[in-house]
Each structure stands twice: as structure tokens, then as C-alpha cells.
PDB file of C-alpha atoms in Angstrom:
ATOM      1  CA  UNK A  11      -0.744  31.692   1.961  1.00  0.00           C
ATOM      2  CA  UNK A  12      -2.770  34.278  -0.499  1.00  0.00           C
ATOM      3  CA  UNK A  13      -3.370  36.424   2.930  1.00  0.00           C
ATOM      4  CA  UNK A  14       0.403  36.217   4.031  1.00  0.00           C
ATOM      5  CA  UNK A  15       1.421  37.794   0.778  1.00  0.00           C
ATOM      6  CA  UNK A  16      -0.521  40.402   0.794  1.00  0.00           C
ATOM      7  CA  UNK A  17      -0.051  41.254   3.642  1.00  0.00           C
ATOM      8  CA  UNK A  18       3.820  41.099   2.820  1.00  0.00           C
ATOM      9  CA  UNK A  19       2.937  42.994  -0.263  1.00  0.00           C
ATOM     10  CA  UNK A  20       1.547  46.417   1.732  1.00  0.00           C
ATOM     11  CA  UNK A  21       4.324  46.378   4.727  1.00  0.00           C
ATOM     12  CA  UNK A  22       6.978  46.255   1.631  1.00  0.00           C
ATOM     13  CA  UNK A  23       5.238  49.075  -0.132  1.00  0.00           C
ATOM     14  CA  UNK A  24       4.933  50.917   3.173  1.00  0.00           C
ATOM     15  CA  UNK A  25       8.117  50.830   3.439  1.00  0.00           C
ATOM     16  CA  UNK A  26       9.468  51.843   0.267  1.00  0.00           C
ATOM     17  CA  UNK A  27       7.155  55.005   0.804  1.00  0.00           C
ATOM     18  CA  UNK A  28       8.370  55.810   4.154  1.00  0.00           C
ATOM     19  CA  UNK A  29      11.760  55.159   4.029  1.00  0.00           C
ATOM     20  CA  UNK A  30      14.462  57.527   3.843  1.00  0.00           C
ATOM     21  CA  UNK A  31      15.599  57.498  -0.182  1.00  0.00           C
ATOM     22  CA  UNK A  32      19.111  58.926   0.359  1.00  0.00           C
ATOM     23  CA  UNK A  33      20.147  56.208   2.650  1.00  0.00           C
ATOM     24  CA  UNK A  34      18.468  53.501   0.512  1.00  0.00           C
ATOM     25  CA  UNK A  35      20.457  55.039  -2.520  1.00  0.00           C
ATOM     26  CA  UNK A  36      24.157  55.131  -0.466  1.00  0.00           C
ATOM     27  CA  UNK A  37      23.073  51.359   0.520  1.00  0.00           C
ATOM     28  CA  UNK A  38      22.964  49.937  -2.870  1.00  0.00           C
ATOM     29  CA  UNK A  39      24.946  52.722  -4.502  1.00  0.00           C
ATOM     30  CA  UNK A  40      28.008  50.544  -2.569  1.00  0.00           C
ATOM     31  CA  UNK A  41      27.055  47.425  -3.743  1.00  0.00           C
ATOM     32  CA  UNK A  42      26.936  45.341  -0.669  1.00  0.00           C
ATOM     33  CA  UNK A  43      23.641  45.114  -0.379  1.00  0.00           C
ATOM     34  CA  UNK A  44      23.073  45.430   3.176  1.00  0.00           C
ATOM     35  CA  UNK A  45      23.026  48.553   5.594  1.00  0.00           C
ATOM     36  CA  UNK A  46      26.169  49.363   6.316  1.00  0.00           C
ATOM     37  CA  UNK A  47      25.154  52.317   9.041  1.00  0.00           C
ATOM     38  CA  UNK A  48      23.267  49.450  10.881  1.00  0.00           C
ATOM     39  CA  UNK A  49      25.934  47.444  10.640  1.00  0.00           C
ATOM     40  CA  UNK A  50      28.048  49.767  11.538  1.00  0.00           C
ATOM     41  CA  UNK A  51      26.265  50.320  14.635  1.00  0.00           C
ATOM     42  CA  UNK A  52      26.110  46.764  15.451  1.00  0.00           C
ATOM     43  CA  UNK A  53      29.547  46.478  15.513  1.00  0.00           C
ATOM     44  CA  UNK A  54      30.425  49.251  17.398  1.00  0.00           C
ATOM     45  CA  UNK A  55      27.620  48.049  19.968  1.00  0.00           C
ATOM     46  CA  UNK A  56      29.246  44.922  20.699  1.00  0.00           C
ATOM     47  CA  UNK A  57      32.798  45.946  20.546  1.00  0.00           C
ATOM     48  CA  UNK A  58      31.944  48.431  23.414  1.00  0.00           C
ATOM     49  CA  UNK A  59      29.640  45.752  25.242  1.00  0.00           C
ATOM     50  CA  UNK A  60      33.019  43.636  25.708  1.00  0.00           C
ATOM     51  CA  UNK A  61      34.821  46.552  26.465  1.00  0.00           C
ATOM     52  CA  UNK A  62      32.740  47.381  29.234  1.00  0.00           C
ATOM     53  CA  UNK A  63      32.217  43.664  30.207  1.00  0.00           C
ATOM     54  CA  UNK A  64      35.835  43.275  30.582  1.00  0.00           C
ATOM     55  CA  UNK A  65      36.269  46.626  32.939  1.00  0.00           C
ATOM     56  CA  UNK A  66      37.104  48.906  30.453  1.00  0.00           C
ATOM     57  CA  UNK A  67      34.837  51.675  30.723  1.00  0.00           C
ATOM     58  CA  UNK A  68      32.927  52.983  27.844  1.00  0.00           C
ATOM     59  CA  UNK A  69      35.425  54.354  25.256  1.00  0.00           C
ATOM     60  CA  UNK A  70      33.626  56.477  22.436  1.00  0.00           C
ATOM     61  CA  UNK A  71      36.675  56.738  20.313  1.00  0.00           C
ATOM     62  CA  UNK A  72      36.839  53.972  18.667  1.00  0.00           C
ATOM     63  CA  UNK A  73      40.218  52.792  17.788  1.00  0.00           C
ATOM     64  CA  UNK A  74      38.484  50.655  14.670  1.00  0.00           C
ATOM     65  CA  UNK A  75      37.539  53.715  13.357  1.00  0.00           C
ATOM     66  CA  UNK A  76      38.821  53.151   9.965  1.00  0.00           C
ATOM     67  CA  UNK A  77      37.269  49.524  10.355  1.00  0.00           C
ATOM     68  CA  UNK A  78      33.718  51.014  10.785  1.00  0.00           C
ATOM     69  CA  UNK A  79      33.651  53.378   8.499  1.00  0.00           C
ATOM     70  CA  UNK A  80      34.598  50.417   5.508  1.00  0.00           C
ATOM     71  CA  UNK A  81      31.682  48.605   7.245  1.00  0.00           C
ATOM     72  CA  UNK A  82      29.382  51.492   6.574  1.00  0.00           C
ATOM     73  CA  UNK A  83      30.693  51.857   2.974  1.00  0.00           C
ATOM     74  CA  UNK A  84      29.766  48.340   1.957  1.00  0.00           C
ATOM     75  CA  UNK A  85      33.469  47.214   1.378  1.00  0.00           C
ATOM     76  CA  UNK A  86      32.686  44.077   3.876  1.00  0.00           C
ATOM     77  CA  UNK A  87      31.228  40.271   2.902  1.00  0.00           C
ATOM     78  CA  UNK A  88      27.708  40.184   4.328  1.00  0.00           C
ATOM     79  CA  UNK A  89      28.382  36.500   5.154  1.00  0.00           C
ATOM     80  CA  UNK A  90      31.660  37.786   6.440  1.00  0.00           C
ATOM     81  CA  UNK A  91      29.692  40.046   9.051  1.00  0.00           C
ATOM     82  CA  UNK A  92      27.185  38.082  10.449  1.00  0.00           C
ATOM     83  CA  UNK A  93      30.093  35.320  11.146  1.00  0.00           C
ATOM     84  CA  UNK A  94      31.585  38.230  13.217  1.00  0.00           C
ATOM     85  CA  UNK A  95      28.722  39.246  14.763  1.00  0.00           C
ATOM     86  CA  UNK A  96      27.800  36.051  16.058  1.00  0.00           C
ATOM     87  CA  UNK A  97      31.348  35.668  17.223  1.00  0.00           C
ATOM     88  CA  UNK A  98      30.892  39.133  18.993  1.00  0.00           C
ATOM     89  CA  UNK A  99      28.054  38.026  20.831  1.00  0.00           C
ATOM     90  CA  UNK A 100      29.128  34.741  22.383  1.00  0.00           C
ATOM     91  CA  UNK A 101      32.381  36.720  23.442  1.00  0.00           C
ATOM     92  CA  UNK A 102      30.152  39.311  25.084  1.00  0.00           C
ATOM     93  CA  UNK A 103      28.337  36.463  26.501  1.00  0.00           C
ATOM     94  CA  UNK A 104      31.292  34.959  27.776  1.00  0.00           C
ATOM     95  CA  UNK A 105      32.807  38.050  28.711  1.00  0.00           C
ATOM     96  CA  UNK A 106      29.505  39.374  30.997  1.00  0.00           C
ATOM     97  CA  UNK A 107      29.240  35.541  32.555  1.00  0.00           C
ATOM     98  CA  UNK A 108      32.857  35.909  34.113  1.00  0.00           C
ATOM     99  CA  UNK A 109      32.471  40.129  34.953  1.00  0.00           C
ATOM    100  CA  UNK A 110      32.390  40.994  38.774  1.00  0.00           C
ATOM    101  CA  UNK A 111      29.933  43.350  37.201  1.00  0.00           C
ATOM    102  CA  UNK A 112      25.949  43.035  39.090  1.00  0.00           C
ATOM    103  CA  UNK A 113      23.151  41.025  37.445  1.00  0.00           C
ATOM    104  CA  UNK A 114      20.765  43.622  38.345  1.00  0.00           C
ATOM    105  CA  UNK A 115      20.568  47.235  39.365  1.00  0.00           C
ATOM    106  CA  UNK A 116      18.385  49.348  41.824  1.00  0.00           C
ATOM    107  CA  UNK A 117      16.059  50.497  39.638  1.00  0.00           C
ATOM    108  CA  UNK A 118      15.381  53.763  42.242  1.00  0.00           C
ATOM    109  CA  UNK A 119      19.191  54.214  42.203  1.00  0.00           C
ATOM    110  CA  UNK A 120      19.122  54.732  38.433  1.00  0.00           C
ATOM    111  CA  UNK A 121      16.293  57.140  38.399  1.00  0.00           C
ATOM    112  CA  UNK A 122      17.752  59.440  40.952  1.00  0.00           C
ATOM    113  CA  UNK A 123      20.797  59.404  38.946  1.00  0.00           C
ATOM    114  CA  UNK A 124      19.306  59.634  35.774  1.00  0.00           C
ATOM    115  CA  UNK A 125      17.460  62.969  37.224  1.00  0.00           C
ATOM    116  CA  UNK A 126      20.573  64.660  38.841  1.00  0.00           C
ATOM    117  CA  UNK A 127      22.087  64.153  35.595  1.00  0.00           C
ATOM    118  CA  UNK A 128      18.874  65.769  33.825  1.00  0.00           C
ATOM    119  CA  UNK A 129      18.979  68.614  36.015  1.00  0.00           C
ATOM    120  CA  UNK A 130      22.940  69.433  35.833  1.00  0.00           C
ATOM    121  CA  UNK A 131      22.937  69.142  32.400  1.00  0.00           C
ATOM    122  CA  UNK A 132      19.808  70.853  31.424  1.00  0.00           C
ATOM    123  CA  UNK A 133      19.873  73.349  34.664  1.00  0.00           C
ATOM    124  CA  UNK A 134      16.906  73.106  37.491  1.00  0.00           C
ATOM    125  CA  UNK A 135      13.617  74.440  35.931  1.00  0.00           C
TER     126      UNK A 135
END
């Protein structure tokens, strides 16, 4: 147990060194006590994931914009996010089990697009 504290101990300490101090400060300067950019994130992530699940497309403006951006302020219940979260997820779940969308890709497809992309976008070199 001794060992499995200490070792605790240093990764803490680590980091608290290496993280980034103005994003710790706007995390507990709102008083929610949780990241809210992760958070955020997360919930954008799985919005989208159903969105393009349920043949949608990928839509970067978000029309829960103003949603989000309380999420990121802290003016959200912690509890009150996971619980959505974990909602999110078995609706993405559900939604990807019923898509006419394949299990699996061709991994050699996606390369050869992922390079014509590369090269249109950054020019041939």
C-alpha cells in the first residue's frame, strides 16, 4: 500500500509541474470542479458520432453552441454530465448497431486517400 502511494504521490506532483497553470486556474476559477474544455469536447464528440451514425454527415457548426460553451464554463452538474454522457454513448451505440454504415474499412483505401488529400492540400513536393 506504502509503494502505491508513493507512487501516487510523484505522478500527482508531476503533474502539477507539467501542467498548463492557466487552464488549471479557468477550471477551478468556475467552480465546477471538473474540465470543462474536456468536457466540452466529449460532448461535442458524441453528439457528432450520432450525427454521423444516423447519416448526417459531419456538421462542424454546432447548433449547441451556446450549450458547449456553458459546459466549458463550469455552469453544468458534474453528476449531471456523466448521466449524459453515458446516455450519449448507448445512443451512439444504438445508433452505429442499426447504420447501413460498414464495420470495417480497406485499410489501403484510406491511405491512398489520406495521401491525395496530403498532397492537394499541402501541394506535391
Amino acid at each position: 500500500g506504502y509503494s502505491s502511494y508513493c507512487k501516487d504521490y510523484k505522478e500527482y506532483f508531476e503533474w502539477v509541474e507539467k501542467r498548463n497553470p492557466e487552464r488549471y486556474n479557468d477550471n477551478m476559477g468556475h467552480g465546477g470542479n471538473y474540465d470543462g474544455k474536456n468536457l466540452a469536447h466529449c460532448h461535442r464528440l458524441l453528439d457528432m458520432a450520432i450525427e454521423i451514425g444516423e447519416g448526417k454527415g459531419i456538421n462542424i457548426r454546432r447548433n449547441n453552441r451556446e450549450e458547449l460553451l456553458s459546459i466549458r464554463k463550469g455552469e453544468w452538474d458534474y453528476d449531471k454530465l456523466v448521466e449524459d454522457a453515458e446516455n450519449k454513448i448507448k445512443k451512439m451505440d444504438e445508433v452505429f448497431e442499426s447504420s447501413n454504415l460498414p464495420k470495417s474499412l480497406d485499410r489501403d483505401f484510406l491511405n491512398e486517400l489520406l495521401l491525395k488529400i496530403r498532397k492537394e492540400y499541402y501541394g506535391k513536393k
